[in-house]
PDB file of C-alpha atoms in Angstrom:
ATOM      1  CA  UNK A 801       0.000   0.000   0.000  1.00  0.00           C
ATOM      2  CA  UNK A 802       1.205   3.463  -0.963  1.00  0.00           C
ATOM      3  CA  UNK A 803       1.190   5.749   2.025  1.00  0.00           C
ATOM      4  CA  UNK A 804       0.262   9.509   1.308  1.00  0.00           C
ATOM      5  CA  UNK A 805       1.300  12.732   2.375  1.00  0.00           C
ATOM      6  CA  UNK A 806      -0.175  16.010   3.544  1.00  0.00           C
ATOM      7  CA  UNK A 807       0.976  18.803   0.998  1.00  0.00           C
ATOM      8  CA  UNK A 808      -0.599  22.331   1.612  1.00  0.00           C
ATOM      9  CA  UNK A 809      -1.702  24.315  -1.751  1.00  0.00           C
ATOM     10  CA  UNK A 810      -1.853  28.051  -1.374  1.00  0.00           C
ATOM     11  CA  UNK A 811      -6.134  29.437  -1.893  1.00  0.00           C
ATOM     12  CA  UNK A 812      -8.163  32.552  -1.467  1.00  0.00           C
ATOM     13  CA  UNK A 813      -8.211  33.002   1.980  1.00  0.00           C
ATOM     14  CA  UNK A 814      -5.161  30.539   3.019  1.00  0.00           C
ATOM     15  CA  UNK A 815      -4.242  26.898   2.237  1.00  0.00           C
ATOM     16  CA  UNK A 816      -5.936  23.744   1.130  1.00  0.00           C
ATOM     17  CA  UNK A 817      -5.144  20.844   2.700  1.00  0.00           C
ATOM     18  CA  UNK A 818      -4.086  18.138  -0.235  1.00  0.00           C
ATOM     19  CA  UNK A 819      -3.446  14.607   0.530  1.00  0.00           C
ATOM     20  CA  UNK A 820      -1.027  13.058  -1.644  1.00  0.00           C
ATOM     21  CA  UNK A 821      -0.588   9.353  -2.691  1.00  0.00           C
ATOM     22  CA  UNK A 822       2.693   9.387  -4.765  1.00  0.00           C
ATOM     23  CA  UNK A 823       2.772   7.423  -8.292  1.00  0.00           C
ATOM     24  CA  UNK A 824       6.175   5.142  -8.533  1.00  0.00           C
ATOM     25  CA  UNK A 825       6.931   6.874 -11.557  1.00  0.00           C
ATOM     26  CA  UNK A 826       7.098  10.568 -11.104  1.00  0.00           C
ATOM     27  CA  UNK A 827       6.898  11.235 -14.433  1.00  0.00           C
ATOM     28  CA  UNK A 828       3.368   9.292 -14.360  1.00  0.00           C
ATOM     29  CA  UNK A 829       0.185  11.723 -14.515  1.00  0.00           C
ATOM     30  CA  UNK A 830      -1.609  13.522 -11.961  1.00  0.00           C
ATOM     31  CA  UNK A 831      -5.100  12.441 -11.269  1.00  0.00           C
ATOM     32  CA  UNK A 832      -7.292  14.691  -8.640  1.00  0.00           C
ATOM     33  CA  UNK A 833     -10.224  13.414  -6.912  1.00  0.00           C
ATOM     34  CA  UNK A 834     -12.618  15.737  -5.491  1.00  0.00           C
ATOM     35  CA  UNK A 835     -15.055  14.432  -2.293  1.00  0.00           C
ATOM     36  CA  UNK A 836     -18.574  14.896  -1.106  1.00  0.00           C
ATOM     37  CA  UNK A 837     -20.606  17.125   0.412  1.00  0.00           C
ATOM     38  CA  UNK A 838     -19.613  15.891   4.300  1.00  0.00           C
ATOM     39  CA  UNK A 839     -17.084  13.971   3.442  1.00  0.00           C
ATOM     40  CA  UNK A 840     -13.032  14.473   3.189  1.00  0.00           C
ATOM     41  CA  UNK A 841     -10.038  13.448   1.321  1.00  0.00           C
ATOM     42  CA  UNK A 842      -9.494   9.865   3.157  1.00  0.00           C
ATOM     43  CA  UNK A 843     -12.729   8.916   1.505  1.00  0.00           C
ATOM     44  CA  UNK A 844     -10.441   8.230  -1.978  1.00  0.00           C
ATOM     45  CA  UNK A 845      -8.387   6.171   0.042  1.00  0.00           C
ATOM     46  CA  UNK A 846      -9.458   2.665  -1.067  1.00  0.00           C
ATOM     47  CA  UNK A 847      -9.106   4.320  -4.648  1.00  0.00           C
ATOM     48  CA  UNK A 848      -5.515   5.062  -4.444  1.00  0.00           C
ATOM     49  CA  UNK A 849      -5.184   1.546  -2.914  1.00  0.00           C
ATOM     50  CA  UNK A 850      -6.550   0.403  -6.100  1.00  0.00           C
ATOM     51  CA  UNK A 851      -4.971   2.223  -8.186  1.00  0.00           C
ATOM     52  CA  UNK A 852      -1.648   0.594  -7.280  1.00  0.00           C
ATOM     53  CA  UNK A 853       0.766   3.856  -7.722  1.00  0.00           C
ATOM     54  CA  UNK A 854      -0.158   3.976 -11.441  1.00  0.00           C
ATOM     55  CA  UNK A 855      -0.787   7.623 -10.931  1.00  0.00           C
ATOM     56  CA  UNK A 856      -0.208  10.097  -8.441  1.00  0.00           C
ATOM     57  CA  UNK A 857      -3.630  10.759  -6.839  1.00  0.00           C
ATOM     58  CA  UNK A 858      -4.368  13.826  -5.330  1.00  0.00           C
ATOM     59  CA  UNK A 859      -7.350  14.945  -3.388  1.00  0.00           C
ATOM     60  CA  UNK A 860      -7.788  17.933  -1.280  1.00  0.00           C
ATOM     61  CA  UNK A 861     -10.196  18.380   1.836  1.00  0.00           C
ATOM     62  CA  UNK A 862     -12.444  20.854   0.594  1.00  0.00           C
ATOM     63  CA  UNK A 863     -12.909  24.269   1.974  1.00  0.00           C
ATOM     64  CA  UNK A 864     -14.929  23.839   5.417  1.00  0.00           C
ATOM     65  CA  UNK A 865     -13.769  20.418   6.305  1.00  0.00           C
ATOM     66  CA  UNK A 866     -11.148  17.963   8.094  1.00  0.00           C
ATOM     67  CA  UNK A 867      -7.671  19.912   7.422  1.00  0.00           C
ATOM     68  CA  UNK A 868      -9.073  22.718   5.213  1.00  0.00           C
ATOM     69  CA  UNK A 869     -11.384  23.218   7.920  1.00  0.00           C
ATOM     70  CA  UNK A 870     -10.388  26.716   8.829  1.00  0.00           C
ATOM     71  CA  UNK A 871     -10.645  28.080   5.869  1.00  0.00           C
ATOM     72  CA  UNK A 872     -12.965  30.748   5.146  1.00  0.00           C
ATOM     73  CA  UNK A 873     -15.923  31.270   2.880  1.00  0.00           C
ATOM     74  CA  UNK A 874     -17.038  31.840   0.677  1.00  0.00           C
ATOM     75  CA  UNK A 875     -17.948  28.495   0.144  1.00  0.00           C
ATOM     76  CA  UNK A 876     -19.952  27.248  -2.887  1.00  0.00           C
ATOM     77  CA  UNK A 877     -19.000  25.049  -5.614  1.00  0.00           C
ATOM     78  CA  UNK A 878     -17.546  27.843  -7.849  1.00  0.00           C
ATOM     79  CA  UNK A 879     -15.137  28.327  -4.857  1.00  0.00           C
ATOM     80  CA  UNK A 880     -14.245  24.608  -4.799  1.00  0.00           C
ATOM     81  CA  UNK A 881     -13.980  24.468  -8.297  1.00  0.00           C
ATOM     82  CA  UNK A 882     -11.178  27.404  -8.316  1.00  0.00           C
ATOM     83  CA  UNK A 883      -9.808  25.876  -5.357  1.00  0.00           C
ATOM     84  CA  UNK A 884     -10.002  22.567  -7.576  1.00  0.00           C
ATOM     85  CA  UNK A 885      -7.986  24.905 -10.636  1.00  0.00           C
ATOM     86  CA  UNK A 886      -5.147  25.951  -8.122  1.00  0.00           C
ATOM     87  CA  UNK A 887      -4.616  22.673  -6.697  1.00  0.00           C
ATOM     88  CA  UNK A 888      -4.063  21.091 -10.156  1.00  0.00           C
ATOM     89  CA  UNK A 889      -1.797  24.392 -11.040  1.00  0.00           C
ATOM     90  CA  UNK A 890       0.631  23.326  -7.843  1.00  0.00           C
ATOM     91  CA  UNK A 891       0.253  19.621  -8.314  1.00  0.00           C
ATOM     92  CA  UNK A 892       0.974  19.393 -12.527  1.00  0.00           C
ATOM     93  CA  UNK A 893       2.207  21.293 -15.661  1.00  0.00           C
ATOM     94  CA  UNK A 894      -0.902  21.398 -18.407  1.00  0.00           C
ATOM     95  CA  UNK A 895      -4.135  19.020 -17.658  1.00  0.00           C
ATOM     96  CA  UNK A 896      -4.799  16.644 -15.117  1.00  0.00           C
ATOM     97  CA  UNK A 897      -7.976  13.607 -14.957  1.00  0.00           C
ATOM     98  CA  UNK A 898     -10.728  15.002 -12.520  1.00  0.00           C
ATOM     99  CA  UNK A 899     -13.009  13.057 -10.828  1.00  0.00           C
ATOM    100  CA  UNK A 900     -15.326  13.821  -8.066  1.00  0.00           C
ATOM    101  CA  UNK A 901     -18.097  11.948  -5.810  1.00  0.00           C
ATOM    102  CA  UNK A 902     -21.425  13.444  -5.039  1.00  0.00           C
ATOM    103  CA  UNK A 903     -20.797  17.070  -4.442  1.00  0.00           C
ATOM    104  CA  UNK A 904     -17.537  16.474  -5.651  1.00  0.00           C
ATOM    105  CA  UNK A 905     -18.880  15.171  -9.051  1.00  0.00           C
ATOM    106  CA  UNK A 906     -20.992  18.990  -9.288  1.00  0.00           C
ATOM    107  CA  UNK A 907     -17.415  20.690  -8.252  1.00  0.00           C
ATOM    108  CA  UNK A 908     -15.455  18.751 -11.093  1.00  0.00           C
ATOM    109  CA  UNK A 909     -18.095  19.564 -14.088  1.00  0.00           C
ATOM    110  CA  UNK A 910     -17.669  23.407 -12.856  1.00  0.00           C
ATOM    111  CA  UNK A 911     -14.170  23.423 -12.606  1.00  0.00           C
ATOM    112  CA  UNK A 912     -13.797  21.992 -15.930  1.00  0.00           C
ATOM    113  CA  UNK A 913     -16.173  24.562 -17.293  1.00  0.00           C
ATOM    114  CA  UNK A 914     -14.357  27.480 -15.407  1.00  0.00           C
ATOM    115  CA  UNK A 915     -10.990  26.263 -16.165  1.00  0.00           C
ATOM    116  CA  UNK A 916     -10.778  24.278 -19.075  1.00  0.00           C
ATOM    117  CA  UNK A 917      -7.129  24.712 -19.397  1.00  0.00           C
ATOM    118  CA  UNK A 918      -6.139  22.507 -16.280  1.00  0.00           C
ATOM    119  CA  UNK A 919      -8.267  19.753 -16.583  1.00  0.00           C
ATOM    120  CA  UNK A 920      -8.870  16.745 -19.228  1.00  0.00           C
ATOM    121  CA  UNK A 921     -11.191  14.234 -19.203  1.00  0.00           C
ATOM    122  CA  UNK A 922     -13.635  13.634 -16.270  1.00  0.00           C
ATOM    123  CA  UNK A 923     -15.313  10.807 -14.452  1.00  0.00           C
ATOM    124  CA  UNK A 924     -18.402  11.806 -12.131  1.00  0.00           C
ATOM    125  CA  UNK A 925     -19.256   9.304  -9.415  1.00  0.00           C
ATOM    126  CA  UNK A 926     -22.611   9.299  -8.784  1.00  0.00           C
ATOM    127  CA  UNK A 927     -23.332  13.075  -9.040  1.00  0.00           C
ATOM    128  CA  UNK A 928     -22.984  16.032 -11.711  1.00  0.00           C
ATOM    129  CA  UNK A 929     -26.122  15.110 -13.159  1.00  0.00           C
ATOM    130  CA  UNK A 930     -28.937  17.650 -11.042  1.00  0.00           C
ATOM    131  CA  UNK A 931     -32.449  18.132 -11.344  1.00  0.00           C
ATOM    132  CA  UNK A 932     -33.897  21.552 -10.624  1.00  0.00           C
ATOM    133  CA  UNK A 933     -34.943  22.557  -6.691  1.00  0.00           C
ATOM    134  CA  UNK A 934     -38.522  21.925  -5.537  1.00  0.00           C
ATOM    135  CA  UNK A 935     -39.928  25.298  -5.158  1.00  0.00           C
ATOM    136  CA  UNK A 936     -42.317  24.454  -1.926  1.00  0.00           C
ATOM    137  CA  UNK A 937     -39.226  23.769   0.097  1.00  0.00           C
ATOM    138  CA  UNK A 938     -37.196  25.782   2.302  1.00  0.00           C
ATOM    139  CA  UNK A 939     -33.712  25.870   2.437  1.00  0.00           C
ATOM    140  CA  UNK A 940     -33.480  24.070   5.367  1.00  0.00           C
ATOM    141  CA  UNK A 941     -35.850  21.654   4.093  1.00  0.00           C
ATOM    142  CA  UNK A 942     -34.140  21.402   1.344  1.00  0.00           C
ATOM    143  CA  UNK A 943     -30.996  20.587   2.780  1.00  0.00           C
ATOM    144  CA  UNK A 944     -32.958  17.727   4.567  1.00  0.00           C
ATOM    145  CA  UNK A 945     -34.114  16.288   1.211  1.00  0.00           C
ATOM    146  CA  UNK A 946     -30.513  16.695  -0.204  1.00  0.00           C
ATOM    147  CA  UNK A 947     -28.332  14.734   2.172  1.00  0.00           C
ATOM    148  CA  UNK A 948     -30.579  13.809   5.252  1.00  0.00           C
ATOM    149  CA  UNK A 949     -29.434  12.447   8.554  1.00  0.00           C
ATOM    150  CA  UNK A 950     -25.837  13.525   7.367  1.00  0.00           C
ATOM    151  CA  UNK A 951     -26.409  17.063   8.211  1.00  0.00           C
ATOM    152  CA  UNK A 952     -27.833  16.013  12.090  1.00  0.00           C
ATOM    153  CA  UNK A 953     -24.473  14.271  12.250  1.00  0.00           C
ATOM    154  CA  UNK A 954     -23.046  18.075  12.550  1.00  0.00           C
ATOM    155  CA  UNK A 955     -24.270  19.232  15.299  1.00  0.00           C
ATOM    156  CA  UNK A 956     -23.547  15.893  17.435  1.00  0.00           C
ATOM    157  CA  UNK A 957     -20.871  15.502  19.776  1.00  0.00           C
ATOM    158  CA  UNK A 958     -18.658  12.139  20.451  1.00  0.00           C
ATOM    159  CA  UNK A 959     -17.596  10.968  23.761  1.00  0.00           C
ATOM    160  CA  UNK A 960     -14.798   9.172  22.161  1.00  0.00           C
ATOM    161  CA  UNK A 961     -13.483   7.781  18.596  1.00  0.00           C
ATOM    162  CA  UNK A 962     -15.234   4.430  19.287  1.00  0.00           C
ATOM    163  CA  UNK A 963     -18.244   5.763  19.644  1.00  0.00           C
ATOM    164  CA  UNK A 964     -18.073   7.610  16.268  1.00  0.00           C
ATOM    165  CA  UNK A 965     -17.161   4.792  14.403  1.00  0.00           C
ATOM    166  CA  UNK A 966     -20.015   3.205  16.119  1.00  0.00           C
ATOM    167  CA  UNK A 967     -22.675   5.478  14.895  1.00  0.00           C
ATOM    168  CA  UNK A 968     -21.071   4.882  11.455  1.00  0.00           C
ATOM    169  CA  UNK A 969     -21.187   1.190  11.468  1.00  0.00           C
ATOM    170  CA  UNK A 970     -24.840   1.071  12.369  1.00  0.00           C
ATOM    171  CA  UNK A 971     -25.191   3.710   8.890  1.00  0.00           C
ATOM    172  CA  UNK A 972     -27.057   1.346   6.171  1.00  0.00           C
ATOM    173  CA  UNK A 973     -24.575   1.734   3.883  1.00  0.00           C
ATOM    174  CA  UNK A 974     -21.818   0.697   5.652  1.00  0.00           C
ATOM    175  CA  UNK A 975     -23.779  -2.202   7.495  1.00  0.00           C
ATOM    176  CA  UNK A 976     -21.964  -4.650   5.559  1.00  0.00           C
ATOM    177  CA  UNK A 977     -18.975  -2.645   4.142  1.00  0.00           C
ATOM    178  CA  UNK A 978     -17.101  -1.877   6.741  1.00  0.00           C
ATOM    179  CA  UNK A 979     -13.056  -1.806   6.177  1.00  0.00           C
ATOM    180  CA  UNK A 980      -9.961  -0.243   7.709  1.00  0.00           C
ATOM    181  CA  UNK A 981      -9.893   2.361   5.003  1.00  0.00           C
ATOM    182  CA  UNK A 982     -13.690   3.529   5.447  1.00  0.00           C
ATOM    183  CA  UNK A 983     -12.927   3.408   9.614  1.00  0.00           C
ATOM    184  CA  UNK A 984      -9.679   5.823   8.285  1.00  0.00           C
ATOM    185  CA  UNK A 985     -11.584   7.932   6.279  1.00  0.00           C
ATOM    186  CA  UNK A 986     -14.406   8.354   8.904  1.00  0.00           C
ATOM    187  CA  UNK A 987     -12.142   9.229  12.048  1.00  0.00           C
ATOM    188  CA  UNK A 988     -10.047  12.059   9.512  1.00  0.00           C
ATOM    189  CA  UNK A 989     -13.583  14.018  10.329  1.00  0.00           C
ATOM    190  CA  UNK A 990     -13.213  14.038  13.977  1.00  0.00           C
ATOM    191  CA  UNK A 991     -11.739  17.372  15.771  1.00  0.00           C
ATOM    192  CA  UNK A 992     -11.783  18.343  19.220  1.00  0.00           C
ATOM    193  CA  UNK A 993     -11.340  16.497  22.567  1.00  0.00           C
ATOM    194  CA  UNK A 994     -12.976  14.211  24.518  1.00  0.00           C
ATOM    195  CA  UNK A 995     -15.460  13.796  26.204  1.00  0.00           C
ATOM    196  CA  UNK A 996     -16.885  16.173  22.968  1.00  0.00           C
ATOM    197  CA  UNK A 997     -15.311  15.172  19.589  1.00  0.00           C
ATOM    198  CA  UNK A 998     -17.377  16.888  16.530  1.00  0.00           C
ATOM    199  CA  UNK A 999     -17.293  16.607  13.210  1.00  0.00           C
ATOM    200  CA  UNK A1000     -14.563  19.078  11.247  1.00  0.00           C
ATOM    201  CA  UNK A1001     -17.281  19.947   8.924  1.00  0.00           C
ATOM    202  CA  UNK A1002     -18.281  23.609   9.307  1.00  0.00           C
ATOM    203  CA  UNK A1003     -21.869  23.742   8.972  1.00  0.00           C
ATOM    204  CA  UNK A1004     -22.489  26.889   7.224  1.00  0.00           C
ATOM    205  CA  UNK A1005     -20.137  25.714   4.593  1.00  0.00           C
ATOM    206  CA  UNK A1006     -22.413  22.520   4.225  1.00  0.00           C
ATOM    207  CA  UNK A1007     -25.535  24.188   3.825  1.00  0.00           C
ATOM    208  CA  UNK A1008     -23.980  27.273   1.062  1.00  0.00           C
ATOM    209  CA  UNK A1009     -22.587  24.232  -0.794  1.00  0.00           C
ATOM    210  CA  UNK A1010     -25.847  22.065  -0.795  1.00  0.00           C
ATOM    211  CA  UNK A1011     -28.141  24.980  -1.550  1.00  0.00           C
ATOM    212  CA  UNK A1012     -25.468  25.869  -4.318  1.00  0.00           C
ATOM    213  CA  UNK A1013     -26.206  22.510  -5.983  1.00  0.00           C
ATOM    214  CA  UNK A1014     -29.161  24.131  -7.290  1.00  0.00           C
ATOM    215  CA  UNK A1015     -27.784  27.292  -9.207  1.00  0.00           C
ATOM    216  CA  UNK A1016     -28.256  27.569 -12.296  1.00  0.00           C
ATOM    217  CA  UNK A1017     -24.513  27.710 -12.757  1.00  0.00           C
ATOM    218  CA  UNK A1018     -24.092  24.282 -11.748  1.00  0.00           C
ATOM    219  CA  UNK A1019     -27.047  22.879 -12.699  1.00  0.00           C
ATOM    220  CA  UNK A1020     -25.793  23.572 -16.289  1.00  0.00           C
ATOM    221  CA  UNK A1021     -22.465  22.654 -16.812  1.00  0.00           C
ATOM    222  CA  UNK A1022     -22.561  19.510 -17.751  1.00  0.00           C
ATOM    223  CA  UNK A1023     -23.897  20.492 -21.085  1.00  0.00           C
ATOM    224  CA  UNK A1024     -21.066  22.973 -21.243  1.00  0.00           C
ATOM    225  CA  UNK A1025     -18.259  20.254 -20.672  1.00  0.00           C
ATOM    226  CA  UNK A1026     -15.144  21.189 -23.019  1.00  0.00           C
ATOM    227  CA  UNK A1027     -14.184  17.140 -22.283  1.00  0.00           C
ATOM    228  CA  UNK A1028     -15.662  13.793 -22.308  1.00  0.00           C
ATOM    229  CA  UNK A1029     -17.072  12.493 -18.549  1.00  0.00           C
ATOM    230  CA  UNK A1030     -18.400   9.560 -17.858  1.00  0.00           C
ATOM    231  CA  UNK A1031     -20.958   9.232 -14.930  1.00  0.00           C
ATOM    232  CA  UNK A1032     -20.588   5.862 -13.174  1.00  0.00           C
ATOM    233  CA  UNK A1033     -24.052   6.002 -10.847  1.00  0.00           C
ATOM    234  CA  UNK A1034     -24.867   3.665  -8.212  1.00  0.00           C
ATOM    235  CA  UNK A1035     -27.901   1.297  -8.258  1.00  0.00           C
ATOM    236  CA  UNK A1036     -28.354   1.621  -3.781  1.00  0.00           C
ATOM    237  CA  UNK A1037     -29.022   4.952  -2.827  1.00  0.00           C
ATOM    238  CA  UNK A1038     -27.857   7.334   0.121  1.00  0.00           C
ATOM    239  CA  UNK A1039     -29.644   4.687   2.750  1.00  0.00           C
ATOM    240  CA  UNK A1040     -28.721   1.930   0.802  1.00  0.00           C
ATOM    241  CA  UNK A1041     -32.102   2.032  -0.362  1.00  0.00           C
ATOM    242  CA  UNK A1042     -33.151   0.218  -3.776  1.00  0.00           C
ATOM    243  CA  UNK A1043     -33.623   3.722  -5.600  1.00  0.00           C
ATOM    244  CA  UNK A1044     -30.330   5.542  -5.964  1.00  0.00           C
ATOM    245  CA  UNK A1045     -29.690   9.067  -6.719  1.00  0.00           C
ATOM    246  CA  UNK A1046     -29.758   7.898 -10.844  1.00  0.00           C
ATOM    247  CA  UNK A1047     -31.589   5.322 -12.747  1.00  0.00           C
ATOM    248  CA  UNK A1048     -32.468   4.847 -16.367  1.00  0.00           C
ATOM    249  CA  UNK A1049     -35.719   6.981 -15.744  1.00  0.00           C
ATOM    250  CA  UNK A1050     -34.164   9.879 -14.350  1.00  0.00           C
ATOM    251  CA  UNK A1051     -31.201   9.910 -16.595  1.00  0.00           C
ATOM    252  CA  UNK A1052     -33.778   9.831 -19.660  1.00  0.00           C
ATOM    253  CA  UNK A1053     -35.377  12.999 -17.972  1.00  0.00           C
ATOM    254  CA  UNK A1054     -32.352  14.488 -17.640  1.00  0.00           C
ATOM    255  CA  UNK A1055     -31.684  14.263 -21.867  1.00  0.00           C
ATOM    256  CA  UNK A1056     -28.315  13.878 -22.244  1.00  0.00           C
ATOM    257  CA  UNK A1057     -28.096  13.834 -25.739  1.00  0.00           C
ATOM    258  CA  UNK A1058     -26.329  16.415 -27.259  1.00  0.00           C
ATOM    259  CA  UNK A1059     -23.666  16.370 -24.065  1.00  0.00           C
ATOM    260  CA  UNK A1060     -20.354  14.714 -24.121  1.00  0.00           C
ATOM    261  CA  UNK A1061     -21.353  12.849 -20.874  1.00  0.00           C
ATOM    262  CA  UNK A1062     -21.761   9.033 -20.808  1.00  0.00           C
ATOM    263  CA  UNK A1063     -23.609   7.199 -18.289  1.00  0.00           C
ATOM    264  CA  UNK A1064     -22.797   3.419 -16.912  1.00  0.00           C
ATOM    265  CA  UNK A1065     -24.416   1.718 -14.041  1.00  0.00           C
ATOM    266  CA  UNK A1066     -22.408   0.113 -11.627  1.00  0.00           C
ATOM    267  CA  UNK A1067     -24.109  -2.510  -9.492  1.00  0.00           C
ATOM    268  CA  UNK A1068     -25.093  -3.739  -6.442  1.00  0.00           C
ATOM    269  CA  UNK A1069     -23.289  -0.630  -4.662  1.00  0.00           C
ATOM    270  CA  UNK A1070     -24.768   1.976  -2.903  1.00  0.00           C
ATOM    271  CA  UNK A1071     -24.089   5.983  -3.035  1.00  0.00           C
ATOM    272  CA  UNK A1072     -21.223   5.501  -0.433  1.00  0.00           C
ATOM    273  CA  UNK A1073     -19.816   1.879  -1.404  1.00  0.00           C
ATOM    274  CA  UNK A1074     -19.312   2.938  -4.801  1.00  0.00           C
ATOM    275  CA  UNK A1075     -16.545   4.779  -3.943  1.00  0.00           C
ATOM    276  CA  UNK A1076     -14.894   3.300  -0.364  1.00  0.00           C
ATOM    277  CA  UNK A1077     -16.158  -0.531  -1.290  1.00  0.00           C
ATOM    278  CA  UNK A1078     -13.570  -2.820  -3.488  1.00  0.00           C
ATOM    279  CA  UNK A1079     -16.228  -3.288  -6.200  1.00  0.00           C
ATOM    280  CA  UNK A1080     -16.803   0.380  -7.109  1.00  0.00           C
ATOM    281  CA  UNK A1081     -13.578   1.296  -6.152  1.00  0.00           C
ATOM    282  CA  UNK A1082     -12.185  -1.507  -8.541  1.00  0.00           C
ATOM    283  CA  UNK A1083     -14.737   0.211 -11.653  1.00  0.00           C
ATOM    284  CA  UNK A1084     -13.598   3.516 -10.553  1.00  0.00           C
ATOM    285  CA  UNK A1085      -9.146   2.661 -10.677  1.00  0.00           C
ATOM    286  CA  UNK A1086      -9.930   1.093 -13.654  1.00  0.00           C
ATOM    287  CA  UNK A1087     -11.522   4.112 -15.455  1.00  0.00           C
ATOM    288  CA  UNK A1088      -9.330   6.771 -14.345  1.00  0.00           C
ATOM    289  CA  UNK A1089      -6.279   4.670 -15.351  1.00  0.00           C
ATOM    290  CA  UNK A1090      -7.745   4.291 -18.739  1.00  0.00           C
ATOM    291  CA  UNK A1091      -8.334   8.295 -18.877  1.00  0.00           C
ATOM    292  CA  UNK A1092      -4.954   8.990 -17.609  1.00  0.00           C
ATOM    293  CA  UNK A1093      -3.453   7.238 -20.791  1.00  0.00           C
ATOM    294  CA  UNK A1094      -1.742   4.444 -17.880  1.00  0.00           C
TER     295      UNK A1094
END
């Protein structure tokens, strides 16, 4: 296993925290790999794993969580995506492969559409594909509908690190897919001491982000991609419920003809497990080692 490194990447406002797993060529290409809405770098972990030092793989805490937690706003996804563009300036000469998870997926379709000098082809994991806000909601209760129980989780506090990874392994998702690297990626969240650990996730920068998902900016730009993307979408959803964000229904709603973005299912994983299980992580290291020419 290829251990990575911490590498700081000057931002507006300070420094991004970057975590680095080194390719054993380092002439090989750069690949960054942009996280979810609550989630953090570490959750790319079983990627890089999989990867087998192919490529370097980079992927940054996002503004507002684990080590680029004290950063300030303003948050959005335009701001990640030209934190995404600076990152891939310090990290590699000309383009790098971007992919991104869930709010990560939204980020990478921006940033390629804001900065389509630094980045080549993309591959969205289950997200970059959105539908348009309900208008009877709030944006509270929109929030809610977006990402759920995840948002209570920020405003809980932990006696200890067991007990955090305990309220993780009852999650649905994870029931059955628990691993060393998901138990990593889930305690790189924690800050504070006991008996009150928290999550690192600032929760203003949560709910600008997840309200952001619905500009019209965003909403947009995968029809503007200046590269190919493929969209690998989960069949489980958030809960590892039977609907998932994406199926062939909603993906026919969303008419992607005419875009440069091509979707594939990947089975039997769930919105989570597509990215931190073996099986999605497996699809996942295969395609972005096919993008990156490797």
């Amino acid at each position: 296993m290829i251990a990575h490194e911490e590498v700081r990447v000057p931002v507006t406002g300070g420094e991004l925290a970057v975590l680095r797993w080194p390719a054993r060529n380092p002439a090989a290409p750069v690949v960054l790999a942009l996280h979810g809405i609550t989630a953090n770098a570490l959750s790319w972990g079983p990627v890089a794993r999989l990867l087998g030092g192919r490529v370097t793989l980079a992927a940054p805490d996002l503004r507002g969580r684990a080590g680029s937690s004290a950063l300030p706003g303003p948050y959005g996804i335009a701001a990640h995506a030209d934190d995404a563009a600076a990152v891939a300036a310090a990290l590699a000469p000309g383009r790098v492969v971007l992919a991104g998870h869930s709010m990560g997926a939204f980020v990478a379709a921006l940033a390629a559409v804001r900065h389509p000098d630094r980045f080549g082809p993309l591959l969205l994991v289950d997200g970059g594909i959105g539908f348009p806000a309900p208008t009877h909601l709030s944006p509270d209760e929109l929030m809610t509908a977006v990402i759920g129980p995840a948002m209570d989780r920020l405003s809980m506090t932990f006696p200890d690190r067991a007990a955090y990874r305990s309220f993780w392994q009852a999650h649905p998702a994870f029931a059955d897919a628990w691993s060393d690297e998901v138990d990593a990626y889930i305690q790189h969240d924690l800050t504070g001491d006991e008996p009150a650990l928290r999550s690192t996730c600032r929760i203003e920068a949560v709910r600008t982000d997840g309200i952001g998902l619905f500009d019209e900016e965003v909403l947009t730009a995968v029809r503007k991609l200046p590269v190919p993307a493929t969209l690998l979408w989960a069949q489980r959803g958030l809960m590892d419920e039977e609907q998932g964000l994406y199926d062939e229904t909603r993906l026919a709603a969303a008419d992607l003809g005419g875009t440069r973005v091509t979707p594939v299912a990947v089975r039997d994983v769930n919105h989570y497990t597509v990215l931190t299980g073996d099986a999605g992580g497996r699809e996942i290291a295969r395609r972005l080692s096919n993008l990156a020419g490797v």
